[in-house]
Short mmCIF file of C-alpha atoms in Angstrom, two decimals:
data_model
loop_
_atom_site.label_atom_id
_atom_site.label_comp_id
_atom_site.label_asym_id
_atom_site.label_seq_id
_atom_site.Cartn_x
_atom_site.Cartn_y
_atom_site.Cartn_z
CA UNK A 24 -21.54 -2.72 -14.49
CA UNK A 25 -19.29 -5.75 -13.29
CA UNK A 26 -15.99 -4.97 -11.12
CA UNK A 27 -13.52 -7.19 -11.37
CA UNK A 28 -10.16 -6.76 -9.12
CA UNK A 29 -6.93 -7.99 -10.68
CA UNK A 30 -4.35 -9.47 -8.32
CA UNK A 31 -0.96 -10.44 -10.18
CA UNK A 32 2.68 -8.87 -9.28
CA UNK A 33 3.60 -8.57 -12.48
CA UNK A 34 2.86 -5.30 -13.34
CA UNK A 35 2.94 -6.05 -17.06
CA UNK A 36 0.60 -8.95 -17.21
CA UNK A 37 -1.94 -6.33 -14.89
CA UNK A 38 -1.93 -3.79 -17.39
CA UNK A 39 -2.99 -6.51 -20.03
CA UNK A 40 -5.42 -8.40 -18.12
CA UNK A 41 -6.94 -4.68 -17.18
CA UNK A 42 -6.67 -3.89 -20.94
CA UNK A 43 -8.91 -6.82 -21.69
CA UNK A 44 -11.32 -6.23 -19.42
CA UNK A 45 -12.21 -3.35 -20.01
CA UNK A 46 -12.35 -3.52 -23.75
CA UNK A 47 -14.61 -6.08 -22.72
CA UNK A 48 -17.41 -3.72 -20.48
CA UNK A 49 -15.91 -4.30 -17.01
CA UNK A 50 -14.39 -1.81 -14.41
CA UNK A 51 -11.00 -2.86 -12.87
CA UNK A 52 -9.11 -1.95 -10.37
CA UNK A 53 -5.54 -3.78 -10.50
CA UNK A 54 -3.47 -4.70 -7.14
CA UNK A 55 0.23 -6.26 -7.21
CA UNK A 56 0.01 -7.72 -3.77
CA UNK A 57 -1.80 -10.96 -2.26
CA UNK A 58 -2.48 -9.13 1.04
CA UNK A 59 -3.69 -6.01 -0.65
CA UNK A 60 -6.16 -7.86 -3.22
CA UNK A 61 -7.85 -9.36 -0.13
CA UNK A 62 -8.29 -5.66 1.78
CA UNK A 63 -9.61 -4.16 -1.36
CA UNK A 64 -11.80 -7.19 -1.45
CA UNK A 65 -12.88 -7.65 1.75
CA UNK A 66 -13.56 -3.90 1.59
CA UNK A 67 -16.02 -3.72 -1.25
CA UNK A 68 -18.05 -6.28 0.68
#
């Protein structure tokens, strides 16, 4: 299955982005900061 991370700070456009995606088959994890996104990302490998 695809994983796709979601970086946006507003919290509200997250949750429908996440919504979306997963109706759509993926898993998402959501993040509302820039510096965060890129840990979790750099962290998955």
């Amino acid at each position: 299955m695809t994983r796709v991370l979601v970086v946006e700070d507003s919290s509200t456009q997250a949750a429908r982005l996440c919504l979306i995606l997963e109706s759509e088959g993926f898993t998402v994890e959501a993040v509302t900061d820039g510096e965060e996104g890129l840990e979790r990302s750099l962290a998955s490998g």
